[in-house]
Amino acid sequence: MTENNTISIEKIVKNFGNKRQRLMDIVREVQNLYGHISNESAHRIADALGIPFVEVIDMVSFYSFLTRTPRGSSVVRLSTCVVDKMHGMDKVAEAFEKEVGVPFGSTSSDGEITLEYTPCIGMCDQVPAILVNHRVMTNVTPADVPGIVKALRKGESLGTQDEDTTRPDAQIDMNLRNPGPVIFAPMDHGAALREALNMTPEEVIDTMTKSRLRGRGGAGFPTGMKWNFCRKAKGTDHYVICNADEGEPGTFKDRVILTETPDLVFEGMTIAGYALGAHEGLFYLRAEYQYLYSYLQQVLARRRHLGLLGRNIGGKEGFDFDIRIQLGAGAYICGEESSLIESLEGKRGAPRDRPPFPVTKGYMDQPSSVNNVETYCCAARILEKGADWFAKLGTKDSTGTKLFSVSGDCAKPGVYELEFGISISDLLRKVGAEDAQAVQVGGPSGNCIAPKDFGRRLCFEDLSTGGSVIVFGPQRDMLEVVREFTEFFIEESCGWCVPCRVGTTLLLKKLDKVLEGRGTKYELAELEDLGNTVKTTSRCGLGQTAANPILTTLKNFRHLYDAKIKDEDYIPIFRWDTALADGKAIAGREPVWEGEEL
Ligand SMILES: Cc1cc2nc3c(=O)[nH]c(=O)nc-3n(C[C@H](O)[C@H](O)[C@H](O)COP(=O)(O)O)c2cc1C
Ligand code: SF4
C-alpha cells in the first residue's frame, strides 16, 4: 500500500466524522477504492477510529458483499432463489462457468470476472436474475451470457440501468398488476404531512391506533402501540428507522414501492419523526437494491428543497427532521430489527437479546421505531385520508390493503395491492395459477399451503405474510423445494445459537436421508421433534421459523414424505464407517479400537 492509499483511508474515515457507527460506510468506500479490505486497510481503519483491528475484521467477514481478498473487476452474482431455480437458473450458471472458464465461487485467471451465488435479490417476477457489480439484469437466458461476459471483458456498458437517477427501473419491469387505493393511489406531496402538523404528536399516534394499522414487515405489530411506546421512552434522541432490507425470498414489493412512490415512504417517516419527537430517520436499504440509491438520494434532495425535510418543517418551529440512507452489505438476518440496528451501528448483524426492545433501547441505545417500507406508506395515507377510511378496508383485525409479491408458476407474476382477507383461490385466479399444487405464503419462514386449504384467507387472523406468495405448479417436486429452503436457513443463520446453527444442519441431514429413500416413520417423527426444538429454543425469528418448511409440509403434504419412506418402524443400523469418516479425514488415520495396539 502506498502513502497515498494510507492518506485516502484516513480521509474516508474523517469524511464519516471519525464515527465508529459509520464503519459500514467506511468499509464499503474503502472496498470501492481498492477492491477489497486487506489486513493493512483494516489496521488503518481501526487505528483511525481508535478501535481494535478485530472489530473491523469481525464486521467485514460477516457480510457477503464485503471481501478480504481481491475479487475480479466485475462480480457477477447469480440469484439462487427457488424461483430462479424453477426458471432455468442452473442453465444460466452453466453458461457463465463455460464462458468465464471457472466455477462459481472463483475468479477468472485474468482477474477480470468473479462468479458468485447469492440468495434472492428481489427480482422473482423476472427470473433468472443477476447482479453485475450493483446493476441488475433480469430474465437472463443462457444465450445472453456470452454477450454479457464479452462486454464485461471489454469494459463495455451492459445496456442495463445506469446508476442514473432518473430511470432506476430502465431494465427492470415493475409488474405492478393491481394498484390499490392505499399505496399506489396518486399522491399529493406534503398533504399527509400537513395534516399531521395540524395535530399534536399524540393525536397523530391516536390516529394510527384508531386506524388499527399493523406492521407490514410480517409480524403485524400494531403501529400506533409501537409509536406510543417509543414516544414515551426516555432518551436523549429518538430514531425513526425504515426497514428496506426485503430479504425474504419471494418478496419484492418494497422494490416496487421505492421505484414508484418513494415520496410516500419518506413522508410516512417524516410523520413518524414528528410523532416520536425524532430528528433523524435512518433508511436501511439492502445492498441488492444499490441501483436505487442515487435515485432515492435525489428524491430526498427534492424533499429538502420543498421544505418537507430539514429545519422547521412545514413552518413548525423546532420540528427538524432529515433522513439518511444506510446501505447494507448482503445478509438476510439484517432484516430482523435488532440485527438491522446492529448493522446500522456498523457492526456484524447479530440479533440482540430482547428485552430491551428497540422502542426503548434501539439505535445507539436510544428509543427507536423500526417499521417496514409499506407500513410508513400506510401511515402517510392514513393521515391524508383518515383513520376511518383506512379501517373500512380489509378485515376486522387486518385493516387496509396489503401488497402481495406473487411469483413462481403463474401467468402474471408481480405486485398486487389487495384488501386483506382475499382467499388464496381468489388470488390464484387473479395471477393465473388455478392449477397450483402448493402456495408458499410468507416465504420460506412462512407456511406451505395445499389445495384443500386454498379457501383460507390472507390476513393476520388466518395466513399472514410480509408479502411473499410463491406458487408451485403440479410439475414441481415439493420436497426438493423444502430442501432448498432448509439450505437457505443454514446459509443465513448468523451462527450465534446452537439450536439454529446446528439444528438446521441436522434437519437437512435427516431430510436427505428421507429423500434418498433411507428413512422410516422414525425419521419423520424425528424431523418433527427436532423441528419443534429448533423452533422453540432458537434465539431469534430466523431460527424460530427455520424449521417451518419441514414442519408445514409434514402437516400439509404428508403423503409426499410417506411415499419416500420405507414401510418399517425403525432400521437399527449404525454405520461406523460413515459416522467416523469426518474424524478419520481430520486425523488422517484409521481408528484404533479398544485392546488394539497403537
Ligand atoms: C430473519 C428475519 C428477517 C426479517 N426481514 C424483514 C425485512 O426484510 N423487512 C421487514 O420490514 N421486516 C423484516 N423482519 C421483521 C422485522 O424484525 C420487524 O418486525 C419489522 O421490520 C417491523 O416493522 P413493522 O412493524 O412495520 O412490520 C424480519 C424478521 C426476521 C426474524
Ligand atoms: S436463531 Fe439463528 S440467526 Fe437467530 S441468533 Fe440464533 S443462530 Fe443467529
XYZ file of C-alpha atoms in Angstrom, residues 251-467:
217
model
C -40.636 -10.634 -1.591
C -40.155 -7.705 -3.956
C -42.972 -5.295 -3.120
C -40.705 -2.747 -1.370
C -38.610 -2.584 -4.533
C -41.726 -1.542 -6.474
C -42.791 0.994 -3.816
C -39.316 2.522 -3.784
C -39.369 2.937 -7.541
C -42.988 4.004 -7.995
C -43.743 6.058 -4.910
C -40.688 6.688 -2.714
C -42.116 10.040 -1.558
C -44.901 8.215 0.266
C -42.361 6.242 2.328
C -40.324 9.320 3.185
C -43.483 11.247 4.031
C -44.527 8.445 6.404
C -41.095 8.502 8.029
C -41.299 12.279 8.472
C -44.722 11.946 10.078
C -43.258 9.312 12.396
C -40.417 11.730 13.184
C -42.947 14.322 14.269
C -44.990 11.814 16.275
C -41.996 10.335 18.080
C -40.068 13.547 18.627
C -37.201 12.301 16.444
C -34.810 14.392 14.402
C -33.190 11.660 12.373
C -34.597 8.947 10.170
C -32.436 6.020 9.087
C -33.383 4.232 5.931
C -31.723 0.803 5.727
C -31.516 -0.241 2.083
C -30.393 -3.751 1.205
C -27.183 -3.911 -0.817
C -29.000 -5.742 -3.608
C -31.027 -2.548 -4.217
C -27.997 -0.302 -4.508
C -29.147 0.583 -8.015
C -31.904 2.615 -6.306
C -29.526 4.547 -4.057
C -28.849 7.623 -6.197
C -32.464 7.859 -7.242
C -33.614 7.815 -3.606
C -30.975 10.403 -2.698
C -32.401 12.604 -5.414
C -35.910 12.198 -4.017
C -34.613 13.196 -0.578
C -32.851 16.232 -2.045
C -36.082 17.308 -3.727
C -37.981 16.934 -0.471
C -35.377 19.082 1.290
C -35.770 21.683 -1.418
C -39.557 21.679 -0.932
C -39.142 22.117 2.813
C -40.540 18.632 3.514
C -37.273 17.690 5.223
C -34.836 19.884 7.086
C -35.389 22.573 9.688
C -38.728 23.893 10.939
C -40.599 21.627 8.546
C -43.965 22.977 7.408
C -43.245 26.150 9.368
C -43.386 24.184 12.609
C -40.804 25.794 14.857
C -38.404 23.194 16.241
C -39.549 20.335 14.029
C -36.239 19.438 12.387
C -36.027 16.089 10.673
C -33.888 14.519 7.988
C -33.325 11.050 6.564
C -30.054 9.236 5.929
C -29.837 6.183 3.702
C -27.685 3.366 5.039
C -26.726 0.691 2.553
C -26.465 -2.861 3.851
C -23.885 -5.351 2.638
C -25.720 -8.617 1.982
C -27.122 -10.501 4.985
C -30.702 -11.777 5.279
C -30.577 -11.693 9.082
C -30.226 -7.888 8.927
C -33.957 -7.726 8.157
C -34.557 -8.737 11.772
C -34.943 -5.417 13.539
C -32.294 -5.772 16.236
C -29.738 -7.122 13.718
C -30.621 -4.239 11.458
C -29.846 -1.817 14.296
C -26.516 -3.539 14.943
C -25.746 -3.204 11.254
C -26.756 0.482 11.305
C -24.233 0.913 14.110
C -21.526 -0.529 11.857
C -21.337 -3.958 13.441
C -21.985 -7.510 12.294
C -25.723 -8.148 12.073
C -26.180 -10.443 15.071
C -29.592 -10.191 16.754
C -29.755 -8.651 20.214
C -31.336 -10.218 23.273
C -34.763 -8.795 23.910
C -35.951 -7.137 26.104
C -34.994 -4.362 25.953
C -36.878 -3.815 22.708
C -35.780 -1.204 20.160
C -38.609 1.122 21.208
C -36.781 1.687 24.480
C -33.182 0.872 23.536
C -32.562 0.828 19.804
C -30.085 2.693 17.618
C -27.210 3.998 19.783
C -29.230 2.704 22.747
C -31.904 5.331 22.150
C -35.653 4.742 21.649
C -36.196 3.725 18.021
C -39.165 2.618 15.985
C -38.368 0.136 13.224
C -41.070 -0.157 10.583
C -41.384 -1.661 7.169
C -41.433 0.446 3.976
C -45.100 -0.358 3.357
C -46.048 0.499 6.956
C -44.738 4.057 6.551
C -46.691 4.367 3.291
C -49.882 3.293 5.078
C -49.185 5.770 7.895
C -48.919 8.662 5.425
C -52.111 7.657 3.625
C -53.975 7.326 6.926
C -53.106 10.915 7.789
C -54.208 12.047 4.359
C -57.466 10.101 4.108
C -58.396 9.441 7.715
C -58.310 6.512 10.100
C -61.953 5.587 9.447
C -61.429 5.443 5.694
C -58.482 3.090 6.200
C -60.191 0.927 8.816
C -63.092 0.249 6.443
C -60.728 -1.567 4.103
C -59.701 -5.158 4.788
C -60.920 -7.205 7.748
C -61.589 -6.519 11.421
C -58.089 -7.372 12.627
C -56.247 -6.599 9.399
C -57.299 -3.187 8.193
C -56.216 -1.661 4.907
C -54.688 -3.219 1.852
C -51.641 -5.437 1.542
C -49.061 -5.717 -1.179
C -48.526 -9.283 -2.300
C -45.498 -10.075 -4.417
C -46.537 -13.123 -6.374
C -44.050 -15.288 -8.247
C -43.395 -18.858 -9.337
C -45.711 -20.853 -11.599
C -48.255 -18.224 -12.530
C -49.132 -16.366 -15.714
C -48.975 -12.882 -14.178
C -46.245 -12.584 -11.576
C -45.950 -9.173 -9.957
C -47.176 -6.915 -7.188
C -50.865 -6.879 -6.269
C -52.347 -4.364 -3.859
C -55.439 -6.056 -2.468
C -57.607 -5.697 0.594
C -56.679 -8.038 3.405
C -58.934 -11.081 3.582
C -58.678 -12.274 -0.018
C -58.673 -16.081 -0.260
C -55.765 -17.941 -1.778
C -58.018 -19.336 -4.504
C -59.192 -15.830 -5.471
C -55.593 -14.656 -5.602
C -54.618 -17.667 -7.715
C -57.372 -16.810 -10.188
C -56.091 -13.241 -10.466
C -52.496 -14.306 -11.069
C -53.366 -17.097 -13.498
C -52.402 -20.142 -11.444
C -55.555 -22.210 -10.933
C -53.621 -25.467 -11.267
C -51.293 -24.751 -8.329
C -50.128 -27.737 -6.341
C -48.954 -25.602 -3.407
C -48.624 -21.989 -2.344
C -45.838 -20.797 -0.075
C -47.240 -17.898 1.934
C -44.708 -15.672 3.712
C -41.568 -17.043 2.076
C -39.521 -19.947 3.443
C -40.227 -18.821 7.004
C -43.980 -18.953 6.335
C -46.485 -21.666 5.576
C -46.748 -24.126 2.675
C -50.437 -24.459 1.806
C -52.087 -27.374 -0.032
C -55.145 -27.089 -2.328
C -57.533 -28.297 0.377
C -56.720 -25.057 2.230
C -56.897 -22.660 -0.715
C -60.105 -21.261 0.801
C -58.008 -19.788 3.608
C -57.606 -16.041 3.714
C -54.571 -13.787 3.588
C -54.787 -11.670 6.732
C -53.370 -11.635 10.249
C -56.346 -13.632 11.553
C -55.520 -16.527 9.225
C -52.429 -16.622 6.978
C -50.080 -13.690 7.361
C -47.279 -12.703 5.039
C -44.822 -9.851 4.759
C -45.664 -10.029 1.055
